[in-house]
Amino acid sequence: MHEDYRRKNSPEFKYFMKRILGAVSPKQTDFKRKSVRMTISNIFTPSDEAFALLFLYNDYDSWLNTTKGTRLRKKFTDGKSGNKEGWSNEGQDLYEYLVSELEERREEQQSKELETELLKMYQKQNGNHKQQDKEENKEGKTRKRKRTLVEILGEDDEDYKFFMEYNKNEQE
């Protein structure tokens, strides 16, 4: 693992977080929504992060050297050989090392500051989502559905006016 990983905020690290790590179990981690409320360590486990790094390392040379019809074999897995055993022992050992190293690096002050910096960046990019925190309760979810309906139909739409009037009467 590079000595600057989780210690410096680089464009490569930002890309890795958003595009590679963000794609690890997207339905489970829900990175896009959570990234404006939580630090990376609260969204992803060290195991998730280690897997994303291992995946990238395993495929990197194969991606770089792809030519028409031929690809280099991957470092720790090889679907071409018909070997259905999964990750090689070396790949499994590297994964265990990465999990251990990530657990240590996550405890470093530099890493915590980096995560806070990323959180602020995601909040700024997506607008300050304090209002979205209210979505966690029922009232907030109701407001969000109404806002979405307005966005879809528009305030002047007859269906929207009917829905709002009907909803108002139901609540009385």
PDB file of N, CA, C and O in Angstrom, residues 88-159:
ATOM      1  N   SER A  88      -6.273 -16.562  -5.322  1.00  0.00           N
ATOM      2  CA  SER A  88      -5.096 -17.372  -4.987  1.00  0.00           C
ATOM      3  C   SER A  88      -4.699 -17.107  -3.537  1.00  0.00           C
ATOM      4  O   SER A  88      -5.162 -16.154  -2.910  1.00  0.00           O
ATOM      5  N   ASN A  89      -3.821 -17.938  -3.013  1.00  0.00           N
ATOM      6  CA  ASN A  89      -3.331 -17.744  -1.648  1.00  0.00           C
ATOM      7  C   ASN A  89      -2.648 -16.387  -1.493  1.00  0.00           C
ATOM      8  O   ASN A  89      -2.802 -15.717  -0.465  1.00  0.00           O
ATOM      9  N   GLU A  90      -1.896 -15.978  -2.526  1.00  0.00           N
ATOM     10  CA  GLU A  90      -1.227 -14.676  -2.473  1.00  0.00           C
ATOM     11  C   GLU A  90      -2.243 -13.545  -2.406  1.00  0.00           C
ATOM     12  O   GLU A  90      -2.060 -12.571  -1.675  1.00  0.00           O
ATOM     13  N   GLY A  91      -3.317 -13.660  -3.163  1.00  0.00           N
ATOM     14  CA  GLY A  91      -4.371 -12.648  -3.135  1.00  0.00           C
ATOM     15  C   GLY A  91      -5.059 -12.596  -1.780  1.00  0.00           C
ATOM     16  O   GLY A  91      -5.342 -11.516  -1.255  1.00  0.00           O
ATOM     17  N   GLN A  92      -5.317 -13.763  -1.202  1.00  0.00           N
ATOM     18  CA  GLN A  92      -5.944 -13.816   0.122  1.00  0.00           C
ATOM     19  C   GLN A  92      -5.024 -13.224   1.194  1.00  0.00           C
ATOM     20  O   GLN A  92      -5.479 -12.495   2.085  1.00  0.00           O
ATOM     21  N   ASP A  93      -3.725 -13.520   1.086  1.00  0.00           N
ATOM     22  CA  ASP A  93      -2.758 -12.956   2.036  1.00  0.00           C
ATOM     23  C   ASP A  93      -2.687 -11.437   1.908  1.00  0.00           C
ATOM     24  O   ASP A  93      -2.641 -10.719   2.916  1.00  0.00           O
ATOM     25  N   LEU A  94      -2.699 -10.939   0.678  1.00  0.00           N
ATOM     26  CA  LEU A  94      -2.661  -9.500   0.464  1.00  0.00           C
ATOM     27  C   LEU A  94      -3.925  -8.850   1.025  1.00  0.00           C
ATOM     28  O   LEU A  94      -3.868  -7.795   1.657  1.00  0.00           O
ATOM     29  N   TYR A  95      -5.061  -9.484   0.835  1.00  0.00           N
ATOM     30  CA  TYR A  95      -6.322  -8.974   1.376  1.00  0.00           C
ATOM     31  C   TYR A  95      -6.238  -8.853   2.902  1.00  0.00           C
ATOM     32  O   TYR A  95      -6.595  -7.813   3.474  1.00  0.00           O
ATOM     33  N   GLU A  96      -5.760  -9.882   3.560  1.00  0.00           N
ATOM     34  CA  GLU A  96      -5.641  -9.852   5.027  1.00  0.00           C
ATOM     35  C   GLU A  96      -4.688  -8.751   5.478  1.00  0.00           C
ATOM     36  O   GLU A  96      -4.947  -8.053   6.460  1.00  0.00           O
ATOM     37  N   TYR A  97      -3.579  -8.578   4.742  1.00  0.00           N
ATOM     38  CA  TYR A  97      -2.637  -7.501   5.052  1.00  0.00           C
ATOM     39  C   TYR A  97      -3.320  -6.136   4.904  1.00  0.00           C
ATOM     40  O   TYR A  97      -3.180  -5.253   5.751  1.00  0.00           O
ATOM     41  N   LEU A  98      -4.063  -5.952   3.809  1.00  0.00           N
ATOM     42  CA  LEU A  98      -4.726  -4.679   3.557  1.00  0.00           C
ATOM     43  C   LEU A  98      -5.759  -4.359   4.643  1.00  0.00           C
ATOM     44  O   LEU A  98      -5.842  -3.218   5.102  1.00  0.00           O
ATOM     45  N   VAL A  99      -6.525  -5.347   5.066  1.00  0.00           N
ATOM     46  CA  VAL A  99      -7.511  -5.119   6.133  1.00  0.00           C
ATOM     47  C   VAL A  99      -6.796  -4.644   7.391  1.00  0.00           C
ATOM     48  O   VAL A  99      -7.189  -3.647   8.013  1.00  0.00           O
ATOM     49  N   SER A 100      -5.731  -5.334   7.757  1.00  0.00           N
ATOM     50  CA  SER A 100      -4.968  -4.975   8.957  1.00  0.00           C
ATOM     51  C   SER A 100      -4.370  -3.572   8.843  1.00  0.00           C
ATOM     52  O   SER A 100      -4.460  -2.752   9.766  1.00  0.00           O
ATOM     53  N   GLU A 101      -3.766  -3.283   7.707  1.00  0.00           N
ATOM     54  CA  GLU A 101      -3.145  -1.974   7.476  1.00  0.00           C
ATOM     55  C   GLU A 101      -4.195  -0.863   7.498  1.00  0.00           C
ATOM     56  O   GLU A 101      -3.975   0.210   8.063  1.00  0.00           O
ATOM     57  N   LEU A 102      -5.349  -1.118   6.904  1.00  0.00           N
ATOM     58  CA  LEU A 102      -6.410  -0.114   6.884  1.00  0.00           C
ATOM     59  C   LEU A 102      -6.967   0.149   8.272  1.00  0.00           C
ATOM     60  O   LEU A 102      -7.293   1.294   8.611  1.00  0.00           O
ATOM     61  N   GLU A 103      -7.090  -0.888   9.071  1.00  0.00           N
ATOM     62  CA  GLU A 103      -7.556  -0.685  10.447  1.00  0.00           C
ATOM     63  C   GLU A 103      -6.608   0.248  11.195  1.00  0.00           C
ATOM     64  O   GLU A 103      -7.047   1.140  11.929  1.00  0.00           O
ATOM     65  N   GLU A 104      -5.311   0.074  10.986  1.00  0.00           N
ATOM     66  CA  GLU A 104      -4.323   0.944  11.628  1.00  0.00           C
ATOM     67  C   GLU A 104      -4.373   2.360  11.067  1.00  0.00           C
ATOM     68  O   GLU A 104      -4.365   3.332  11.819  1.00  0.00           O
ATOM     69  N   ARG A 105      -4.436   2.481   9.763  1.00  0.00           N
ATOM     70  CA  ARG A 105      -4.429   3.817   9.148  1.00  0.00           C
ATOM     71  C   ARG A 105      -5.684   4.611   9.472  1.00  0.00           C
ATOM     72  O   ARG A 105      -5.641   5.833   9.573  1.00  0.00           O
ATOM     73  N   ARG A 106      -6.790   3.939   9.634  1.00  0.00           N
ATOM     74  CA  ARG A 106      -8.025   4.642   9.975  1.00  0.00           C
ATOM     75  C   ARG A 106      -7.933   5.307  11.350  1.00  0.00           C
ATOM     76  O   ARG A 106      -8.664   6.245  11.624  1.00  0.00           O
ATOM     77  N   GLU A 107      -7.065   4.805  12.188  1.00  0.00           N
ATOM     78  CA  GLU A 107      -6.885   5.377  13.523  1.00  0.00           C
ATOM     79  C   GLU A 107      -5.951   6.586  13.523  1.00  0.00           C
ATOM     80  O   GLU A 107      -5.911   7.343  14.487  1.00  0.00           O
ATOM     81  N   GLU A 108      -5.209   6.797  12.457  1.00  0.00           N
ATOM     82  CA  GLU A 108      -4.271   7.911  12.377  1.00  0.00           C
ATOM     83  C   GLU A 108      -5.028   9.241  12.248  1.00  0.00           C
ATOM     84  O   GLU A 108      -6.064   9.314  11.589  1.00  0.00           O
ATOM     85  N   GLN A 109      -4.489  10.263  12.862  1.00  0.00           N
ATOM     86  CA  GLN A 109      -5.098  11.597  12.815  1.00  0.00           C
ATOM     87  C   GLN A 109      -5.218  12.108  11.380  1.00  0.00           C
ATOM     88  O   GLN A 109      -6.227  12.689  11.010  1.00  0.00           O
ATOM     89  N   GLN A 110      -4.196  11.872  10.564  1.00  0.00           N
ATOM     90  CA  GLN A 110      -4.226  12.320   9.161  1.00  0.00           C
ATOM     91  C   GLN A 110      -5.420  11.725   8.425  1.00  0.00           C
ATOM     92  O   GLN A 110      -6.067  12.395   7.628  1.00  0.00           O
ATOM     93  N   SER A 111      -5.688  10.463   8.679  1.00  0.00           N
ATOM     94  CA  SER A 111      -6.793   9.784   8.012  1.00  0.00           C
ATOM     95  C   SER A 111      -8.135  10.359   8.457  1.00  0.00           C
ATOM     96  O   SER A 111      -9.035  10.569   7.648  1.00  0.00           O
ATOM     97  N   LYS A 112      -8.255  10.618   9.745  1.00  0.00           N
ATOM     98  CA  LYS A 112      -9.504  11.198  10.264  1.00  0.00           C
ATOM     99  C   LYS A 112      -9.729  12.594   9.701  1.00  0.00           C
ATOM    100  O   LYS A 112     -10.852  12.948   9.331  1.00  0.00           O
ATOM    101  N   GLU A 113      -8.659  13.388   9.614  1.00  0.00           N
ATOM    102  CA  GLU A 113      -8.768  14.728   9.032  1.00  0.00           C
ATOM    103  C   GLU A 113      -9.136  14.652   7.547  1.00  0.00           C
ATOM    104  O   GLU A 113      -9.938  15.446   7.061  1.00  0.00           O
ATOM    105  N   LEU A 114      -8.556  13.697   6.845  1.00  0.00           N
ATOM    106  CA  LEU A 114      -8.859  13.500   5.432  1.00  0.00           C
ATOM    107  C   LEU A 114     -10.339  13.157   5.242  1.00  0.00           C
ATOM    108  O   LEU A 114     -11.009  13.698   4.364  1.00  0.00           O
ATOM    109  N   GLU A 115     -10.848  12.289   6.076  1.00  0.00           N
ATOM    110  CA  GLU A 115     -12.254  11.906   5.966  1.00  0.00           C
ATOM    111  C   GLU A 115     -13.173  13.085   6.256  1.00  0.00           C
ATOM    112  O   GLU A 115     -14.196  13.254   5.596  1.00  0.00           O
ATOM    113  N   THR A 116     -12.820  13.900   7.227  1.00  0.00           N
ATOM    114  CA  THR A 116     -13.603  15.094   7.532  1.00  0.00           C
ATOM    115  C   THR A 116     -13.577  16.065   6.353  1.00  0.00           C
ATOM    116  O   THR A 116     -14.594  16.642   5.980  1.00  0.00           O
ATOM    117  N   GLU A 117     -12.407  16.215   5.746  1.00  0.00           N
ATOM    118  CA  GLU A 117     -12.259  17.071   4.572  1.00  0.00           C
ATOM    119  C   GLU A 117     -13.129  16.561   3.417  1.00  0.00           C
ATOM    120  O   GLU A 117     -13.796  17.341   2.732  1.00  0.00           O
ATOM    121  N   LEU A 118     -13.127  15.240   3.199  1.00  0.00           N
ATOM    122  CA  LEU A 118     -13.960  14.662   2.137  1.00  0.00           C
ATOM    123  C   LEU A 118     -15.438  14.868   2.428  1.00  0.00           C
ATOM    124  O   LEU A 118     -16.215  15.191   1.525  1.00  0.00           O
ATOM    125  N   LEU A 119     -15.841  14.689   3.672  1.00  0.00           N
ATOM    126  CA  LEU A 119     -17.236  14.892   4.055  1.00  0.00           C
ATOM    127  C   LEU A 119     -17.668  16.319   3.733  1.00  0.00           C
ATOM    128  O   LEU A 119     -18.718  16.543   3.130  1.00  0.00           O
ATOM    129  N   LYS A 120     -16.854  17.284   4.113  1.00  0.00           N
ATOM    130  CA  LYS A 120     -17.164  18.694   3.821  1.00  0.00           C
ATOM    131  C   LYS A 120     -17.231  18.937   2.314  1.00  0.00           C
ATOM    132  O   LYS A 120     -18.092  19.681   1.834  1.00  0.00           O
ATOM    133  N   MET A 121     -16.321  18.311   1.566  1.00  0.00           N
ATOM    134  CA  MET A 121     -16.311  18.471   0.118  1.00  0.00           C
ATOM    135  C   MET A 121     -17.606  17.910  -0.489  1.00  0.00           C
ATOM    136  O   MET A 121     -18.238  18.554  -1.326  1.00  0.00           O
ATOM    137  N   TYR A 122     -18.014  16.698  -0.060  1.00  0.00           N
ATOM    138  CA  TYR A 122     -19.243  16.106  -0.591  1.00  0.00           C
ATOM    139  C   TYR A 122     -20.454  16.952  -0.216  1.00  0.00           C
ATOM    140  O   TYR A 122     -21.375  17.115  -1.012  1.00  0.00           O
ATOM    141  N   GLN A 123     -20.458  17.500   0.996  1.00  0.00           N
ATOM    142  CA  GLN A 123     -21.567  18.361   1.400  1.00  0.00           C
ATOM    143  C   GLN A 123     -21.624  19.606   0.531  1.00  0.00           C
ATOM    144  O   GLN A 123     -22.696  20.018   0.104  1.00  0.00           O
ATOM    145  N   LYS A 124     -20.482  20.205   0.267  1.00  0.00           N
ATOM    146  CA  LYS A 124     -20.434  21.411  -0.556  1.00  0.00           C
ATOM    147  C   LYS A 124     -20.862  21.109  -1.991  1.00  0.00           C
ATOM    148  O   LYS A 124     -21.620  21.866  -2.595  1.00  0.00           O
ATOM    149  N   GLN A 125     -20.397  19.980  -2.541  1.00  0.00           N
ATOM    150  CA  GLN A 125     -20.748  19.608  -3.915  1.00  0.00           C
ATOM    151  C   GLN A 125     -22.241  19.358  -4.065  1.00  0.00           C
ATOM    152  O   GLN A 125     -22.828  19.641  -5.088  1.00  0.00           O
ATOM    153  N   ASN A 126     -22.851  18.817  -3.034  1.00  0.00           N
ATOM    154  CA  ASN A 126     -24.262  18.438  -3.111  1.00  0.00           C
ATOM    155  C   ASN A 126     -25.166  19.402  -2.364  1.00  0.00           C
ATOM    156  O   ASN A 126     -26.323  19.089  -2.123  1.00  0.00           O
ATOM    157  N   GLY A 127     -24.657  20.555  -1.959  1.00  0.00           N
ATOM    158  CA  GLY A 127     -25.419  21.468  -1.123  1.00  0.00           C
ATOM    159  C   GLY A 127     -25.373  20.939   0.292  1.00  0.00           C
ATOM    160  O   GLY A 127     -25.182  19.753   0.523  1.00  0.00           O
ATOM    161  N   ASN A 128     -25.511  21.796   1.253  1.00  0.00           N
ATOM    162  CA  ASN A 128     -25.469  21.336   2.636  1.00  0.00           C
ATOM    163  C   ASN A 128     -26.762  20.592   2.932  1.00  0.00           C
ATOM    164  O   ASN A 128     -27.825  21.188   2.945  1.00  0.00           O
ATOM    165  N   HIS A 129     -26.681  19.323   3.151  1.00  0.00           N
ATOM    166  CA  HIS A 129     -27.846  18.452   3.259  1.00  0.00           C
ATOM    167  C   HIS A 129     -28.368  18.305   4.679  1.00  0.00           C
ATOM    168  O   HIS A 129     -28.880  17.260   5.043  1.00  0.00           O
ATOM    169  N   LYS A 130     -28.272  19.361   5.478  1.00  0.00           N
ATOM    170  CA  LYS A 130     -28.841  19.274   6.824  1.00  0.00           C
ATOM    171  C   LYS A 130     -30.329  19.008   6.745  1.00  0.00           C
ATOM    172  O   LYS A 130     -30.889  18.298   7.560  1.00  0.00           O
ATOM    173  N   GLN A 131     -30.956  19.593   5.743  1.00  0.00           N
ATOM    174  CA  GLN A 131     -32.389  19.373   5.566  1.00  0.00           C
ATOM    175  C   GLN A 131     -32.682  17.898   5.328  1.00  0.00           C
ATOM    176  O   GLN A 131     -33.673  17.378   5.797  1.00  0.00           O
ATOM    177  N   GLN A 132     -31.784  17.199   4.609  1.00  0.00           N
ATOM    178  CA  GLN A 132     -32.016  15.785   4.332  1.00  0.00           C
ATOM    179  C   GLN A 132     -31.939  14.938   5.586  1.00  0.00           C
ATOM    180  O   GLN A 132     -32.512  13.866   5.627  1.00  0.00           O
ATOM    181  N   ASP A 133     -31.237  15.406   6.618  1.00  0.00           N
ATOM    182  CA  ASP A 133     -31.203  14.643   7.866  1.00  0.00           C
ATOM    183  C   ASP A 133     -32.603  14.487   8.439  1.00  0.00           C
ATOM    184  O   ASP A 133     -32.898  13.517   9.123  1.00  0.00           O
ATOM    185  N   LYS A 134     -33.457  15.443   8.146  1.00  0.00           N
ATOM    186  CA  LYS A 134     -34.834  15.376   8.633  1.00  0.00           C
ATOM    187  C   LYS A 134     -35.616  14.265   7.946  1.00  0.00           C
ATOM    188  O   LYS A 134     -36.672  13.863   8.415  1.00  0.00           O
ATOM    189  N   GLU A 135     -35.093  13.765   6.816  1.00  0.00           N
ATOM    190  CA  GLU A 135     -35.765  12.677   6.107  1.00  0.00           C
ATOM    191  C   GLU A 135     -35.830  11.415   6.938  1.00  0.00           C
ATOM    192  O   GLU A 135     -36.651  10.540   6.682  1.00  0.00           O
ATOM    193  N   GLU A 136     -34.940  11.321   7.928  1.00  0.00           N
ATOM    194  CA  GLU A 136     -34.885  10.106   8.721  1.00  0.00           C
ATOM    195  C   GLU A 136     -36.154   9.917   9.551  1.00  0.00           C
ATOM    196  O   GLU A 136     -36.468   8.825   9.962  1.00  0.00           O
ATOM    197  N   ASN A 137     -36.888  10.996   9.825  1.00  0.00           N
ATOM    198  CA  ASN A 137     -38.151  10.827  10.552  1.00  0.00           C
ATOM    199  C   ASN A 137     -39.307  10.881   9.567  1.00  0.00           C
ATOM    200  O   ASN A 137     -39.168  11.333   8.429  1.00  0.00           O
ATOM    201  N   LYS A 138     -40.460  10.453   9.990  1.00  0.00           N
ATOM    202  CA  LYS A 138     -41.597  10.324   9.093  1.00  0.00           C
ATOM    203  C   LYS A 138     -42.008  11.656   8.484  1.00  0.00           C
ATOM    204  O   LYS A 138     -42.303  11.741   7.304  1.00  0.00           O
ATOM    205  N   GLU A 139     -42.004  12.714   9.274  1.00  0.00           N
ATOM    206  CA  GLU A 139     -42.412  14.013   8.771  1.00  0.00           C
ATOM    207  C   GLU A 139     -41.506  14.464   7.628  1.00  0.00           C
ATOM    208  O   GLU A 139     -41.969  14.971   6.623  1.00  0.00           O
ATOM    209  N   GLY A 140     -40.212  14.258   7.794  1.00  0.00           N
ATOM    210  CA  GLY A 140     -39.254  14.640   6.753  1.00  0.00           C
ATOM    211  C   GLY A 140     -39.478  13.859   5.479  1.00  0.00           C
ATOM    212  O   GLY A 140     -39.376  14.394   4.394  1.00  0.00           O
ATOM    213  N   LYS A 141     -39.776  12.559   5.606  1.00  0.00           N
ATOM    214  CA  LYS A 141     -40.013  11.746   4.420  1.00  0.00           C
ATOM    215  C   LYS A 141     -41.251  12.237   3.684  1.00  0.00           C
ATOM    216  O   LYS A 141     -41.276  12.267   2.471  1.00  0.00           O
ATOM    217  N   THR A 142     -42.287  12.647   4.430  1.00  0.00           N
ATOM    218  CA  THR A 142     -43.487  13.167   3.793  1.00  0.00           C
ATOM    219  C   THR A 142     -43.172  14.444   3.031  1.00  0.00           C
ATOM    220  O   THR A 142     -43.576  14.608   1.899  1.00  0.00           O
ATOM    221  N   ARG A 143     -42.392  15.356   3.656  1.00  0.00           N
ATOM    222  CA  ARG A 143     -42.021  16.587   2.967  1.00  0.00           C
ATOM    223  C   ARG A 143     -41.235  16.282   1.702  1.00  0.00           C
ATOM    224  O   ARG A 143     -41.437  16.908   0.686  1.00  0.00           O
ATOM    225  N   LYS A 144     -40.346  15.317   1.760  1.00  0.00           N
ATOM    226  CA  LYS A 144     -39.542  15.003   0.582  1.00  0.00           C
ATOM    227  C   LYS A 144     -40.441  14.498  -0.550  1.00  0.00           C
ATOM    228  O   LYS A 144     -40.261  14.868  -1.692  1.00  0.00           O
ATOM    229  N   ARG A 145     -41.432  13.646  -0.246  1.00  0.00           N
ATOM    230  CA  ARG A 145     -42.323  13.161  -1.292  1.00  0.00           C
ATOM    231  C   ARG A 145     -43.076  14.324  -1.931  1.00  0.00           C
ATOM    232  O   ARG A 145     -43.237  14.377  -3.128  1.00  0.00           O
ATOM    233  N   LYS A 146     -43.503  15.289  -1.142  1.00  0.00           N
ATOM    234  CA  LYS A 146     -44.224  16.442  -1.697  1.00  0.00           C
ATOM    235  C   LYS A 146     -43.301  17.267  -2.582  1.00  0.00           C
ATOM    236  O   LYS A 146     -43.701  17.702  -3.641  1.00  0.00           O
ATOM    237  N   ARG A 147     -42.087  17.469  -2.136  1.00  0.00           N
ATOM    238  CA  ARG A 147     -41.140  18.218  -2.962  1.00  0.00           C
ATOM    239  C   ARG A 147     -40.902  17.490  -4.274  1.00  0.00           C
ATOM    240  O   ARG A 147     -40.827  18.094  -5.323  1.00  0.00           O
ATOM    241  N   THR A 148     -40.792  16.196  -4.212  1.00  0.00           N
ATOM    242  CA  THR A 148     -40.560  15.425  -5.423  1.00  0.00           C
ATOM    243  C   THR A 148     -41.766  15.532  -6.353  1.00  0.00           C
ATOM    244  O   THR A 148     -41.619  15.676  -7.551  1.00  0.00           O
ATOM    245  N   LEU A 149     -42.957  15.497  -5.790  1.00  0.00           N
ATOM    246  CA  LEU A 149     -44.161  15.629  -6.585  1.00  0.00           C
ATOM    247  C   LEU A 149     -44.218  16.997  -7.256  1.00  0.00           C
ATOM    248  O   LEU A 149     -44.573  17.120  -8.422  1.00  0.00           O
ATOM    249  N   VAL A 150     -43.838  18.038  -6.534  1.00  0.00           N
ATOM    250  CA  VAL A 150     -43.799  19.376  -7.111  1.00  0.00           C
ATOM    251  C   VAL A 150     -42.800  19.405  -8.261  1.00  0.00           C
ATOM    252  O   VAL A 150     -43.070  19.980  -9.312  1.00  0.00           O
ATOM    253  N   GLU A 151     -41.641  18.780  -8.051  1.00  0.00           N
ATOM    254  CA  GLU A 151     -40.629  18.757  -9.104  1.00  0.00           C
ATOM    255  C   GLU A 151     -41.139  18.039 -10.341  1.00  0.00           C
ATOM    256  O   GLU A 151     -40.864  18.446 -11.466  1.00  0.00           O
ATOM    257  N   ILE A 152     -41.914  16.988 -10.140  1.00  0.00           N
ATOM    258  CA  ILE A 152     -42.423  16.202 -11.269  1.00  0.00           C
ATOM    259  C   ILE A 152     -43.575  16.919 -11.966  1.00  0.00           C
ATOM    260  O   ILE A 152     -43.585  17.061 -13.179  1.00  0.00           O
ATOM    261  N   LEU A 153     -44.535  17.396 -11.178  1.00  0.00           N
ATOM    262  CA  LEU A 153     -45.738  17.974 -11.765  1.00  0.00           C
ATOM    263  C   LEU A 153     -45.691  19.492 -11.895  1.00  0.00           C
ATOM    264  O   LEU A 153     -46.243  20.044 -12.831  1.00  0.00           O
ATOM    265  N   GLY A 154     -45.076  20.155 -10.939  1.00  0.00           N
ATOM    266  CA  GLY A 154     -45.086  21.619 -10.898  1.00  0.00           C
ATOM    267  C   GLY A 154     -46.263  22.104 -10.078  1.00  0.00           C
ATOM    268  O   GLY A 154     -47.325  21.469 -10.045  1.00  0.00           O
ATOM    269  N   GLU A 155     -46.094  23.239  -9.417  1.00  0.00           N
ATOM    270  CA  GLU A 155     -47.133  23.755  -8.510  1.00  0.00           C
ATOM    271  C   GLU A 155     -48.419  24.124  -9.234  1.00  0.00           C
ATOM    272  O   GLU A 155     -49.494  24.109  -8.647  1.00  0.00           O
ATOM    273  N   ASP A 156     -48.338  24.472 -10.489  1.00  0.00           N
ATOM    274  CA  ASP A 156     -49.520  24.908 -11.240  1.00  0.00           C
ATOM    275  C   ASP A 156     -50.297  23.736 -11.825  1.00  0.00           C
ATOM    276  O   ASP A 156     -51.383  23.918 -12.367  1.00  0.00           O
ATOM    277  N   ASP A 157     -49.777  22.540 -11.722  1.00  0.00           N
ATOM    278  CA  ASP A 157     -50.428  21.367 -12.294  1.00  0.00           C
ATOM    279  C   ASP A 157     -51.715  21.051 -11.528  1.00  0.00           C
ATOM    280  O   ASP A 157     -51.756  21.081 -10.294  1.00  0.00           O
ATOM    281  N   GLU A 158     -52.788  20.743 -12.241  1.00  0.00           N
ATOM    282  CA  GLU A 158     -54.081  20.452 -11.626  1.00  0.00           C
ATOM    283  C   GLU A 158     -54.024  19.214 -10.731  1.00  0.00           C
ATOM    284  O   GLU A 158     -54.649  19.176  -9.673  1.00  0.00           O
ATOM    285  N   ASP A 159     -53.283  18.186 -11.151  1.00  0.00           N
ATOM    286  CA  ASP A 159     -53.163  16.978 -10.330  1.00  0.00           C
ATOM    287  C   ASP A 159     -52.458  17.279  -9.010  1.00  0.00           C
ATOM    288  O   ASP A 159     -52.835  16.768  -7.964  1.00  0.00           O
TER     289      ASP A 159
END
